Tab-separated table of C-alpha atoms and ligand atoms in Angstrom:
chain	number	residue	atom	x	y	z
A	1	MET	CA	119.560	-103.520	14.358
A	2	SER	CA	120.209	-101.907	17.766
A	3	ASP	CA	118.276	-100.638	20.787
A	4	ARG	CA	119.689	-97.132	20.391
A	5	LYS	CA	117.252	-94.319	19.785
A	6	ALA	CA	117.529	-90.725	18.601
A	7	THR	CA	115.369	-88.200	20.397
A	8	LEU	CA	114.166	-85.268	18.349
A	9	SER	CA	112.650	-82.207	19.939
A	10	ILE	CA	110.880	-79.871	17.553
A	11	ASP	CA	109.898	-76.274	18.250
A	12	GLY	CA	106.116	-76.145	18.597
A	13	ILE	CA	105.706	-79.844	19.427
A	14	ASP	CA	105.626	-80.527	23.176
A	15	GLU	CA	106.530	-84.154	23.164
A	16	ALA	CA	110.006	-85.282	22.026
A	17	ILE	CA	109.923	-87.833	19.211
A	18	GLU	CA	111.853	-91.057	19.673
A	19	LEU	CA	113.326	-92.431	16.463
A	20	PRO	CA	114.844	-95.929	16.289
A	21	ILE	CA	118.444	-96.298	15.137
A	22	TYR	CA	119.456	-99.306	13.061
A	23	SER	CA	122.983	-100.598	12.484
A	24	GLY	CA	124.077	-102.419	9.364
A	25	THR	CA	126.877	-104.980	9.228
A	26	ILE	CA	129.311	-102.169	8.406
A	27	GLY	CA	128.793	-98.536	7.479
A	28	PRO	CA	126.922	-95.671	9.119
A	29	ASP	CA	123.938	-96.301	11.401
A	30	VAL	CA	120.613	-94.974	10.161
A	31	VAL	CA	117.842	-93.119	11.968
A	32	ASP	CA	114.356	-94.383	11.096
A	33	VAL	CA	112.379	-91.180	10.505
A	34	GLY	CA	109.129	-92.971	9.576
A	35	ALA	CA	107.400	-91.701	12.748
A	36	LEU	CA	107.739	-88.071	11.658
A	37	THR	CA	104.746	-88.204	9.296
A	38	SER	CA	102.384	-88.791	12.211
A	39	LYS	CA	103.675	-85.484	13.669
A	40	GLY	CA	102.963	-83.707	10.396
A	41	MET	CA	106.628	-83.399	9.387
A	42	PHE	CA	108.891	-84.761	6.671
A	43	THR	CA	112.671	-84.815	6.383
A	44	TYR	CA	114.300	-82.682	3.692
A	45	ASP	CA	117.365	-84.069	1.908
A	46	PRO	CA	117.764	-82.968	-1.726
A	47	GLY	CA	119.965	-85.385	-3.650
A	48	PHE	CA	119.397	-87.997	-0.900
A	49	VAL	CA	122.804	-87.115	0.517
A	50	SER	CA	121.893	-88.395	4.005
A	51	THR	CA	119.029	-90.724	3.181
A	52	ALA	CA	119.077	-94.529	3.046
A	53	ALA	CA	116.064	-95.456	0.929
A	54	CYS	CA	116.296	-99.223	1.418
A	55	GLU	CA	118.013	-102.078	3.211
A	56	SER	CA	120.342	-104.058	0.954
A	57	GLN	CA	122.835	-106.930	1.164
A	58	ILE	CA	124.427	-106.607	-2.247
A	59	THR	CA	127.134	-103.941	-2.326
A	60	PHE	CA	128.948	-101.798	0.228
A	61	ILE	CA	131.024	-98.689	-0.407
A	62	ASP	CA	133.213	-96.897	2.123
A	63	GLY	CA	133.842	-93.664	0.272
A	64	GLY	CA	136.344	-92.366	2.837
A	65	LYS	CA	138.570	-95.425	2.605
A	66	GLY	CA	137.911	-96.032	-1.095
A	67	THR	CA	136.473	-99.529	-0.532
A	68	LEU	CA	133.944	-101.289	-2.756
A	69	LEU	CA	132.652	-104.731	-1.740
A	70	HIS	CA	130.266	-106.957	-3.687
A	71	ARG	CA	128.632	-109.445	-1.297
A	72	GLY	CA	131.688	-108.773	0.914
A	73	TYR	CA	134.352	-109.374	-1.744
A	74	PRO	CA	136.662	-106.423	-2.604
A	75	ILE	CA	136.347	-105.192	-6.177
A	76	ASP	CA	140.071	-105.526	-6.909
A	77	GLN	CA	139.974	-109.232	-5.938
A	78	LEU	CA	137.009	-109.784	-8.243
A	79	ALA	CA	138.633	-107.802	-11.073
A	80	ASN	CA	141.889	-109.754	-10.740
A	81	GLN	CA	140.650	-113.252	-9.880
A	82	SER	CA	137.099	-113.569	-11.166
A	83	ASP	CA	135.331	-112.928	-14.459
A	84	TYR	CA	132.222	-110.975	-15.327
A	85	LEU	CA	129.717	-113.852	-15.401
A	86	GLU	CA	131.001	-115.214	-12.089
A	87	THR	CA	130.596	-111.703	-10.634
A	88	CYS	CA	127.056	-111.641	-12.058
A	89	TYR	CA	126.296	-114.925	-10.294
A	90	LEU	CA	127.690	-113.521	-7.045
A	91	LEU	CA	125.591	-110.354	-7.282
A	92	LEU	CA	122.425	-112.223	-8.214
A	93	TYR	CA	122.631	-115.199	-5.870
A	94	GLY	CA	124.763	-113.857	-2.999
A	95	GLU	CA	127.601	-116.424	-3.047
A	96	LEU	CA	130.421	-117.401	-5.387
A	97	PRO	CA	129.300	-120.368	-7.519
A	98	SER	CA	130.769	-123.888	-7.308
A	99	ALA	CA	132.394	-125.079	-10.551
A	100	GLU	CA	129.150	-126.863	-11.504
A	101	GLU	CA	126.944	-123.890	-10.648
A	102	LYS	CA	129.175	-121.620	-12.675
A	103	GLU	CA	129.093	-123.895	-15.705
A	104	THR	CA	125.297	-124.099	-15.573
A	105	PHE	CA	124.989	-120.321	-15.191
A	106	VAL	CA	127.378	-119.584	-18.078
A	107	THR	CA	125.513	-122.071	-20.284
A	108	THR	CA	122.165	-120.503	-19.371
A	109	ILE	CA	123.339	-116.974	-20.131
A	110	THR	CA	124.980	-118.114	-23.346
A	111	ASN	CA	121.752	-119.781	-24.471
A	112	HIS	CA	119.886	-116.499	-24.115
A	113	THR	CA	122.218	-114.268	-26.151
A	114	MET	CA	120.068	-114.058	-29.296
A	115	VAL	CA	117.243	-111.517	-29.480
A	116	HIS	CA	113.862	-112.080	-31.111
A	117	ALA	CA	114.338	-111.578	-34.872
A	118	GLN	CA	111.467	-109.091	-34.976
A	119	LEU	CA	113.269	-106.847	-32.531
A	120	ALA	CA	115.725	-106.060	-35.328
A	121	THR	CA	112.938	-104.222	-37.174
A	122	PHE	CA	112.688	-101.744	-34.281
A	123	PHE	CA	116.041	-100.299	-35.224
A	124	ASN	CA	114.717	-99.064	-38.568
A	125	GLY	CA	112.500	-96.617	-36.712
A	126	PHE	CA	115.561	-94.731	-35.482
A	127	ARG	CA	117.695	-92.320	-37.473
A	128	ARG	CA	121.078	-93.802	-38.352
A	129	ASP	CA	122.746	-91.028	-36.371
A	130	ALA	CA	120.573	-91.525	-33.261
A	131	HIS	CA	122.539	-91.552	-30.030
A	132	PRO	CA	123.164	-95.192	-29.041
A	133	MET	CA	121.719	-94.567	-25.559
A	134	ALA	CA	118.482	-93.279	-27.128
A	135	ILE	CA	118.167	-96.539	-29.073
A	136	MET	CA	119.087	-98.597	-25.995
A	137	CYS	CA	116.308	-96.984	-23.916
A	138	GLY	CA	113.855	-97.949	-26.668
A	139	VAL	CA	114.935	-101.481	-27.502
A	140	VAL	CA	115.505	-102.622	-23.903
A	141	GLY	CA	112.054	-101.306	-22.934
A	142	ALA	CA	110.706	-103.117	-26.008
A	143	LEU	CA	111.940	-106.467	-24.638
A	144	SER	CA	108.852	-106.444	-22.401
A	145	ALA	CA	106.756	-106.778	-25.536
A	146	PHE	CA	108.651	-109.903	-26.609
A	147	TYR	CA	109.087	-111.967	-23.472
A	148	HIS	CA	105.631	-112.209	-21.936
A	149	ASP	CA	106.597	-115.470	-20.257
A	150	SER	CA	108.875	-113.647	-17.800
A	151	LEU	CA	106.762	-110.654	-16.813
A	152	ASP	CA	105.040	-111.920	-13.662
A	153	ILE	CA	107.115	-110.119	-11.052
A	154	ASN	CA	105.580	-112.173	-8.230
A	155	ASP	CA	106.864	-115.431	-9.735
A	156	ALA	CA	110.496	-116.089	-8.667
A	157	LYS	CA	111.128	-118.199	-11.785
A	158	HIS	CA	109.919	-115.377	-14.052
A	159	ARG	CA	112.177	-112.937	-12.242
A	160	GLU	CA	115.151	-115.248	-12.697
A	161	ILE	CA	114.499	-115.783	-16.422
A	162	ALA	CA	114.126	-112.029	-16.926
A	163	ALA	CA	117.473	-111.506	-15.146
A	164	HIS	CA	119.185	-114.106	-17.349
A	165	ARG	CA	117.660	-112.643	-20.492
A	166	LEU	CA	118.718	-109.118	-19.657
A	167	ILE	CA	122.314	-110.056	-18.818
A	168	ALA	CA	122.561	-112.216	-21.959
A	169	LYS	CA	120.906	-109.872	-24.441
A	170	MET	CA	122.426	-106.541	-23.440
A	171	PRO	CA	125.740	-107.086	-25.315
A	172	THR	CA	123.812	-108.280	-28.378
A	173	LEU	CA	121.605	-105.183	-28.348
A	174	ALA	CA	124.550	-102.874	-27.657
A	175	ALA	CA	126.468	-104.288	-30.632
A	176	MET	CA	123.340	-104.021	-32.821
A	177	VAL	CA	123.094	-100.331	-31.927
A	178	TYR	CA	126.684	-99.794	-33.058
A	179	LYS	CA	126.197	-101.760	-36.282
A	180	TYR	CA	123.023	-99.810	-37.022
A	181	ASN	CA	124.866	-96.510	-36.498
A	182	ILE	CA	127.630	-97.445	-38.942
A	183	GLY	CA	125.392	-99.200	-41.460
A	184	GLN	CA	126.867	-102.681	-41.148
A	185	PRO	CA	124.828	-105.887	-40.855
A	186	PHE	CA	123.982	-107.106	-37.363
A	187	MET	CA	126.223	-109.927	-36.165
A	188	TYR	CA	124.766	-113.006	-34.509
A	189	PRO	CA	126.310	-113.913	-31.178
A	190	ASP	CA	128.856	-116.737	-31.357
A	191	ASN	CA	128.096	-118.943	-28.377
A	192	SER	CA	131.479	-120.646	-28.498
A	193	MET	CA	132.975	-117.399	-27.194
A	194	ASP	CA	132.928	-116.028	-23.688
A	195	TYR	CA	130.836	-112.992	-22.751
A	196	ALA	CA	133.275	-110.146	-23.425
A	197	GLU	CA	134.885	-111.847	-26.438
A	198	ASN	CA	131.444	-112.370	-27.945
A	199	PHE	CA	130.591	-108.709	-27.427
A	200	LEU	CA	133.764	-107.568	-29.238
A	201	HIS	CA	133.037	-110.114	-31.977
A	202	MET	CA	129.529	-108.657	-32.485
A	203	MET	CA	130.914	-105.094	-32.379
A	204	PHE	CA	133.893	-105.436	-34.681
A	205	GLY	CA	133.298	-108.662	-36.619
A	206	ASN	CA	131.589	-108.837	-39.994
A	207	PRO	CA	129.871	-111.711	-41.781
A	208	CYS	CA	132.517	-111.792	-44.552
A	209	GLU	CA	135.522	-112.541	-42.399
A	210	PRO	CA	136.442	-114.900	-39.573
A	211	SER	CA	136.372	-113.275	-36.175
A	212	ASN	CA	139.647	-112.176	-34.657
A	213	VAL	CA	139.261	-110.867	-31.108
A	214	SER	CA	142.445	-110.065	-29.165
A	215	PRO	CA	142.475	-111.973	-25.856
A	216	VAL	CA	144.064	-108.918	-24.158
A	217	LEU	CA	141.232	-106.676	-25.328
A	218	ALA	CA	138.589	-109.299	-24.400
A	219	LYS	CA	140.080	-109.490	-20.900
A	220	ALA	CA	140.117	-105.691	-20.612
A	221	MET	CA	136.477	-105.541	-21.711
A	222	ASP	CA	135.541	-108.260	-19.191
A	223	ARG	CA	137.215	-106.152	-16.484
A	224	ILE	CA	135.341	-103.058	-17.592
A	225	PHE	CA	132.117	-105.042	-17.182
A	226	ILE	CA	133.181	-106.281	-13.711
A	227	LEU	CA	134.164	-102.796	-12.574
A	228	HIS	CA	130.789	-101.398	-13.619
A	229	ALA	CA	128.696	-104.338	-12.393
A	230	ASP	CA	127.191	-102.628	-9.349
A	231	HIS	CA	127.620	-99.551	-7.197
A	232	GLU	CA	124.860	-99.723	-4.572
A	233	GLN	CA	122.145	-97.049	-4.588
A	234	ASN	CA	123.443	-94.736	-7.348
A	235	ALA	CA	121.051	-92.658	-9.483
A	236	SER	CA	120.280	-95.346	-12.073
A	237	THR	CA	119.918	-98.180	-9.540
A	238	SER	CA	117.645	-96.022	-7.401
A	239	THR	CA	115.659	-95.269	-10.560
A	240	VAL	CA	115.292	-98.996	-11.260
A	241	ARG	CA	114.132	-99.562	-7.670
A	242	LEU	CA	111.686	-96.656	-7.817
A	243	ALA	CA	110.235	-97.796	-11.152
A	244	GLY	CA	110.090	-101.384	-9.858
A	245	SER	CA	108.350	-100.337	-6.650
A	246	SER	CA	105.219	-99.589	-8.677
A	247	GLY	CA	105.175	-103.188	-9.914
A	248	ALA	CA	106.501	-102.326	-13.391
A	249	ASN	CA	108.062	-105.215	-15.322
A	250	PRO	CA	111.865	-105.727	-15.203
A	251	PHE	CA	112.550	-104.789	-18.819
A	252	ALA	CA	110.727	-101.464	-18.364
A	253	CYS	CA	112.600	-100.858	-15.086
A	254	ILE	CA	115.996	-101.486	-16.691
A	255	ALA	CA	115.060	-99.132	-19.559
A	256	ALA	CA	114.375	-96.496	-16.875
A	257	GLY	CA	117.810	-97.227	-15.369
A	258	ILE	CA	119.433	-96.780	-18.786
A	259	ALA	CA	117.751	-93.374	-19.112
A	260	ALA	CA	119.076	-92.286	-15.706
A	261	LEU	CA	122.555	-93.596	-16.491
A	262	TRP	CA	122.758	-91.510	-19.671
A	263	GLY	CA	123.313	-88.192	-17.849
A	264	PRO	CA	126.838	-86.712	-17.811
A	265	SER	CA	126.955	-86.631	-14.006
A	266	HIS	CA	126.523	-90.429	-13.973
A	267	GLY	CA	127.297	-92.966	-16.724
A	268	GLY	CA	127.517	-90.308	-19.409
A	269	ALA	CA	130.715	-89.060	-17.772
A	270	ASN	CA	132.974	-91.484	-19.688
A	271	GLU	CA	131.710	-89.991	-22.944
A	272	ALA	CA	132.033	-86.487	-21.489
A	273	VAL	CA	135.663	-87.222	-20.483
A	274	LEU	CA	136.648	-87.869	-24.071
A	275	GLU	CA	134.712	-84.859	-25.330
A	276	MET	CA	136.501	-82.744	-22.727
A	277	LEU	CA	139.926	-84.102	-23.753
A	278	GLU	CA	139.098	-83.314	-27.375
A	279	GLU	CA	137.948	-79.823	-26.437
A	280	ILE	CA	141.153	-79.172	-24.467
A	281	GLY	CA	142.977	-80.355	-27.589
A	282	ASP	CA	146.537	-79.740	-26.425
A	283	VAL	CA	148.523	-80.054	-23.191
A	284	TYR	CA	149.257	-76.325	-23.459
A	285	HIS	CA	145.567	-75.536	-22.877
A	286	ILE	CA	145.259	-77.618	-19.706
A	287	ASP	CA	145.973	-74.794	-17.274
A	288	GLU	CA	143.175	-72.724	-18.772
A	289	TYR	CA	140.657	-75.573	-18.320
A	290	VAL	CA	141.837	-76.365	-14.798
A	291	ALA	CA	141.363	-72.688	-13.917
A	292	ARG	CA	137.849	-72.834	-15.369
A	293	ALA	CA	137.061	-75.963	-13.329
A	294	LYS	CA	138.098	-74.103	-10.173
A	295	ASP	CA	136.138	-70.951	-11.018
A	296	LYS	CA	132.867	-70.907	-9.062
A	297	ASN	CA	131.255	-68.696	-11.715
A	298	ASP	CA	132.017	-71.126	-14.529
A	299	PRO	CA	129.812	-74.249	-14.770
A	300	PHE	CA	132.704	-76.205	-16.372
A	301	ARG	CA	133.847	-79.244	-14.366
A	302	LEU	CA	136.684	-81.623	-15.011
A	303	MET	CA	134.792	-84.666	-16.217
A	304	GLY	CA	136.019	-87.939	-14.742
A	305	PHE	CA	136.976	-86.287	-11.456
A	306	GLY	CA	135.063	-86.353	-8.196
A	307	HIS	CA	132.405	-88.657	-6.858
A	308	ARG	CA	129.410	-88.317	-4.581
A	309	VAL	CA	130.540	-91.196	-2.381
A	310	TYR	CA	134.311	-91.610	-2.896
A	311	LYS	CA	136.346	-89.016	-1.080
A	312	ASN	CA	139.448	-91.055	-1.762
A	313	PHE	CA	140.778	-92.840	-4.867
A	314	ASP	CA	137.904	-94.691	-6.572
A	315	PRO	CA	139.020	-98.350	-6.122
A	316	ARG	CA	137.647	-99.135	-9.577
A	317	ALA	CA	139.844	-96.408	-11.058
A	318	LYS	CA	142.989	-98.081	-9.664
A	319	VAL	CA	142.222	-101.358	-11.485
A	320	MET	CA	141.058	-99.504	-14.584
A	321	LYS	CA	144.335	-97.591	-14.721
A	322	GLU	CA	146.269	-100.907	-14.782
A	323	SER	CA	144.005	-102.145	-17.564
A	324	ALA	CA	144.566	-98.915	-19.490
A	325	ASP	CA	148.322	-99.513	-19.389
A	326	GLU	CA	147.881	-103.132	-20.613
A	327	VAL	CA	145.568	-102.148	-23.452
A	328	LEU	CA	147.761	-99.293	-24.635
A	329	ALA	CA	150.808	-101.596	-24.624
A	330	GLU	CA	148.888	-104.298	-26.560
A	331	LEU	CA	147.791	-101.764	-29.151
A	332	GLY	CA	151.204	-100.098	-29.287
A	333	ILE	CA	149.730	-96.685	-28.507
A	334	GLU	CA	152.336	-94.436	-26.952
A	335	ASN	CA	151.995	-90.992	-28.416
A	336	ASP	CA	148.279	-90.360	-28.490
A	337	PRO	CA	147.692	-86.610	-27.928
A	338	LEU	CA	144.468	-87.174	-25.942
A	339	LEU	CA	146.233	-89.634	-23.673
A	340	ALA	CA	148.985	-87.109	-23.090
A	341	ILE	CA	146.344	-84.583	-22.007
A	342	ALA	CA	144.683	-87.195	-19.780
A	343	LYS	CA	147.967	-88.089	-18.064
A	344	ARG	CA	148.862	-84.450	-17.426
A	345	LEU	CA	145.362	-83.700	-16.112
A	346	GLU	CA	145.636	-86.618	-13.730
A	347	GLU	CA	148.997	-85.321	-12.438
A	348	ILE	CA	147.660	-81.795	-11.968
A	349	ALA	CA	144.500	-82.919	-10.206
A	350	LEU	CA	146.491	-85.078	-7.786
A	351	GLU	CA	148.836	-82.162	-6.936
A	352	ASP	CA	146.505	-79.168	-7.067
A	353	GLU	CA	145.276	-77.741	-3.750
A	354	TYR	CA	141.695	-77.270	-5.041
A	355	PHE	CA	141.315	-80.955	-5.997
A	356	ILE	CA	143.158	-82.204	-2.897
A	357	GLU	CA	141.072	-80.106	-0.528
A	358	LYS	CA	137.782	-81.131	-2.146
A	359	LYS	CA	138.975	-84.745	-2.425
A	360	LEU	CA	138.367	-84.852	-6.171
A	361	TYR	CA	140.186	-87.937	-7.425
A	362	PRO	CA	140.002	-89.452	-10.905
A	363	ASN	CA	136.972	-91.756	-11.025
A	364	VAL	CA	136.321	-94.957	-12.985
A	365	ASP	CA	135.067	-93.045	-16.012
A	366	PHE	CA	138.302	-91.167	-16.432
A	367	TYR	CA	140.228	-94.341	-17.286
A	368	SER	CA	137.460	-96.380	-18.910
A	369	GLY	CA	137.039	-93.647	-21.537
A	370	ILE	CA	140.730	-93.874	-22.367
A	371	ILE	CA	140.657	-97.691	-22.709
A	372	LEU	CA	137.507	-97.702	-24.811
A	373	LYS	CA	138.876	-95.047	-27.124
A	374	ALA	CA	142.106	-97.016	-27.557
A	375	MET	CA	140.043	-100.103	-28.437
A	376	GLY	CA	138.403	-98.162	-31.260
A	377	ILE	CA	135.013	-97.863	-29.622
A	378	PRO	CA	133.296	-94.604	-30.582
A	379	THR	CA	132.684	-92.148	-27.759
A	380	SER	CA	128.919	-92.301	-28.122
A	381	MET	CA	129.037	-96.051	-27.265
A	382	PHE	CA	130.877	-95.588	-23.947
A	383	THR	CA	127.798	-95.189	-21.776
A	384	VAL	CA	126.159	-98.142	-23.550
A	385	ILE	CA	129.069	-100.309	-22.412
A	386	PHE	CA	128.608	-99.014	-18.858
A	387	ALA	CA	124.925	-100.005	-19.165
A	388	VAL	CA	125.837	-103.532	-20.325
A	389	GLY	CA	128.049	-104.029	-17.254
A	390	ARG	CA	125.607	-102.382	-14.832
A	391	THR	CA	122.597	-104.446	-15.944
A	392	VAL	CA	123.376	-107.182	-13.426
A	393	GLY	CA	123.515	-104.639	-10.590
A	394	TRP	CA	120.191	-103.130	-11.594
A	395	ILE	CA	118.494	-106.493	-11.856
A	396	ALA	CA	120.034	-107.780	-8.603
A	397	HIS	CA	118.688	-104.726	-6.733
A	398	TRP	CA	115.307	-105.005	-8.428
A	399	HIS	CA	115.123	-108.692	-7.528
A	400	GLU	CA	116.197	-108.039	-3.918
A	401	MET	CA	113.450	-105.447	-3.576
A	402	ILE	CA	110.685	-107.488	-5.183
A	403	SER	CA	111.538	-110.649	-3.233
A	404	GLY	CA	111.475	-108.790	0.092
A	405	SER	CA	108.914	-106.451	1.578
A	406	TYR	CA	108.664	-103.101	-0.174
A	407	ARG	CA	106.303	-100.204	-0.649
A	408	ILE	CA	105.847	-97.983	-3.643
A	409	GLY	CA	108.546	-95.295	-3.586
A	410	ARG	CA	106.870	-91.959	-2.988
A	411	PRO	CA	109.135	-89.108	-1.843
A	412	ARG	CA	107.573	-86.044	-0.205
A	413	GLN	CA	108.376	-82.393	-0.883
A	414	LEU	CA	108.874	-79.002	0.683
A	415	TYR	CA	106.178	-77.100	-1.201
A	416	THR	CA	107.067	-73.443	-1.886
A	417	GLY	CA	104.475	-72.661	-4.589
A	418	TYR	CA	101.247	-70.693	-4.169
A	419	ALA	CA	98.838	-71.570	-1.398
A	420	GLN	CA	95.260	-72.146	-2.592
A	421	ARG	CA	93.859	-69.257	-4.664
A	422	ASP	CA	90.769	-68.726	-6.807
A	423	PHE	CA	90.716	-69.174	-10.564
A	424	THR	CA	90.774	-65.850	-12.452
A	425	PRO	CA	88.501	-65.767	-15.502
A	426	MET	CA	90.294	-64.865	-18.776
A	427	ASP	CA	88.759	-61.364	-19.095
A	428	GLU	CA	90.000	-60.412	-15.620
A	429	ARG	CA	93.673	-61.384	-16.124
B	1	CMC	N1	135.586	-80.457	-11.301
B	1	CMC	C1	135.682	-79.310	-10.573
B	1	CMC	N2	135.085	-79.137	-9.386
B	1	CMC	C2	134.337	-80.149	-8.919
B	1	CMC	C3	134.180	-81.359	-9.614
B	1	CMC	C4	134.851	-81.490	-10.850
B	1	CMC	N3	134.752	-82.612	-11.562
B	1	CMC	N4	133.377	-82.196	-8.922
B	1	CMC	C5	133.029	-81.542	-7.807
B	1	CMC	N5	133.610	-80.313	-7.797
B	1	CMC	C6	133.500	-79.315	-6.725
B	1	CMC	C7	132.146	-78.637	-6.722
B	1	CMC	O1	132.136	-77.460	-7.499
B	1	CMC	C8	131.930	-78.380	-5.256
B	1	CMC	O2	132.669	-77.225	-4.920
B	1	CMC	P1	132.130	-76.236	-3.739
B	1	CMC	O3	132.151	-77.067	-2.484
B	1	CMC	O4	133.136	-75.136	-3.744
B	1	CMC	O5	130.750	-75.823	-4.142
B	1	CMC	C9	132.612	-79.561	-4.560
B	1	CMC	O6	133.611	-80.024	-5.497
B	1	CMC	C10	131.650	-80.712	-4.208
B	1	CMC	O7	130.947	-81.055	-5.399
B	1	CMC	P2	129.411	-81.487	-5.413
B	1	CMC	O8	128.808	-81.106	-6.731
B	1	CMC	O9	128.727	-81.015	-4.178
B	1	CMC	O10	129.559	-83.052	-5.332
B	1	CMC	P3	128.436	-84.090	-5.714
B	1	CMC	O11	128.634	-85.232	-4.801
B	1	CMC	O12	127.087	-83.475	-5.758
B	1	CMC	O13	128.816	-84.489	-7.224
B	1	CMC	C11	129.750	-85.561	-9.078
B	1	CMC	C12	129.538	-85.602	-7.568
B	1	CMC	C13	130.340	-86.907	-9.536
B	1	CMC	C14	128.413	-85.353	-9.812
B	1	CMC	C15	130.745	-84.407	-9.409
B	1	CMC	O14	131.991	-84.617	-8.769
B	1	CMC	C16	130.950	-84.201	-10.902
B	1	CMC	O15	130.135	-83.525	-11.552
B	1	CMC	N6	132.024	-84.853	-11.497
B	1	CMC	C17	132.207	-84.808	-12.913
B	1	CMC	C18	131.303	-85.839	-13.564
B	1	CMC	C19	131.794	-87.243	-13.365
B	1	CMC	O16	132.960	-87.535	-13.577
B	1	CMC	N7	130.863	-88.159	-13.040
B	1	CMC	C20	131.141	-89.575	-12.920
B	1	CMC	C21	130.953	-90.101	-11.543
B	1	CMC	S1	131.629	-91.768	-11.429
B	1	CMC	C22	130.553	-92.730	-12.337
B	1	CMC	C23	129.343	-93.112	-11.596
B	1	CMC	O17	129.477	-93.787	-10.556
B	1	CMC	O18	128.254	-92.801	-12.099
C-alpha cells in the first residue's frame, strides 16, 4: 500500500475526487475507485482489461517480460524441479512442503482418489457421444450432493477436505468420462502410482491387462498439469471467485469454472488448435489460413496464438515445447502431417510482421494440443485435462477469497436500453 493518490476531476462535479493508490509487491499499482459510487459514477472496463477485482498472493504474471510466478517461484523452475502435487501444495498452502509435509499431502490426496460408487450411475444419463466437458460440468457439480461433510464454507477444515477431494478426484472423473465415451469399463485408481501415472493408467488401462504406463509420458503429463495449475485471475478463476462470492459450495464453484474454461478463447483453445490443424490439412494451405487470420473482415483466428496478458513468449509454452520434443522422440513420431503444419505455422507466426507487431506468440495450448494428440488422447479430452490441472488454482483462489474478507461480486453496467416507458396493451401494439 502507498500514500499516493489519484485525483479525478469530472465535468459537472465541482469537487475533485481523491482516489487511493495501492502498490503490490510487484506489478502495476492500482487505483481504488470505490469512492466513485458515492458520486453517482461507475468505471467502465469491458473484459476487465484494466480492472483488478481482488487482492491475491498466489500467482503473478508479467505479460511484457513473459514471467509467471507461483508464490514467487518461476514456472520453469517448478516444471523442471518440482512435481504436480508439490506444486499443488505450494499453491494451496503458500510454501514449498518439507519432505514430511509432502509425504503426508501425497498420501492424503492419494487416499481420496476414488469417487462414490453411486456417482458412476450419473454417467448413464449422458449420451455416449456427449462432449467430455459437458459431462465434467455435470459430475463435478454433482460432487456437492455426495460430500455433505465438506460443504460448510466457513469451516477451514471443510474447505481443506473439499480442496483435497477435488484435486484427488478430478483425474478419476476425467478418465471415467473418456471410458464412458468409448464404451470401456471404468478403471479404479491404483494408489501405488503417482498422480499423472495413475491418470494415464485410468485412461488407457483396462481390467484385463496389467497396466503399462510409459514413465516419459507420465512425466510429460505431470508437466502439463504443472503448467496449467494456475494463471491468476483468468476467466475461469474469476468465474470460480464470482460464484464463490455468493457463498456457493466449492464443488458448485469449480463446476462453474469448468464451464467457463470450456470456451475456445480460454481452455477450449487446445482442442481448437487441433481442429484448426486438421482443417488446414496440408502445409500448402497454410498461407491461405494465415491470410485469413490477418483479414479484419474474417472472424478466423490462429488458435493457439496470442494471449490477453502475455505480450511476449508464454513461459509455459517454452517448457511445453521441450516436452513436445521429448514425447515425440519417445513415441518415435517424426513425420506426422499435423505436426508439420504446426511447426510451419509457428515459424510463420514468429517471422510475420502482423504477428510480431501485435505480439502474438504461440501460447501454452499450441504445444499442449500437439503433445496430447501424440499421446493418443482424443481432441475432445484436451480441455478436460486442462481442467484437471487447473483445479488446484481454482480451489486455491476460492480458499484465499473465503478465508479473507470478501463481498459478493456484483459488477455494474452502462445501461443503454429504454428509459422507463408505459406498458402497451396488446390491442394497441
Ligand atoms: N490470430 C489472429 N489475430 C489475432 C489473434 C489470433 N490468434 N489473437 C489476437 N489477434 C489480433 C486481434 O484481431 C486484434 O487485432 P486488432 O488490434 O487489429 O483488432 C489484436 O490481435 C488484439 O487481439 P484482442 O482480441 O484484442 O486480444 P485479447 O486479449 O482480447 O484476446 C485471446 C486474447 C487469447 C482471446 C486471443 O489472442 C485469441 O483469440 N487467441 C486464439 C485463442 C487462444 O489461443 N486462446 C488460448 C489462450 S491461452 C490459454 C489460457 O490461458 O486460457
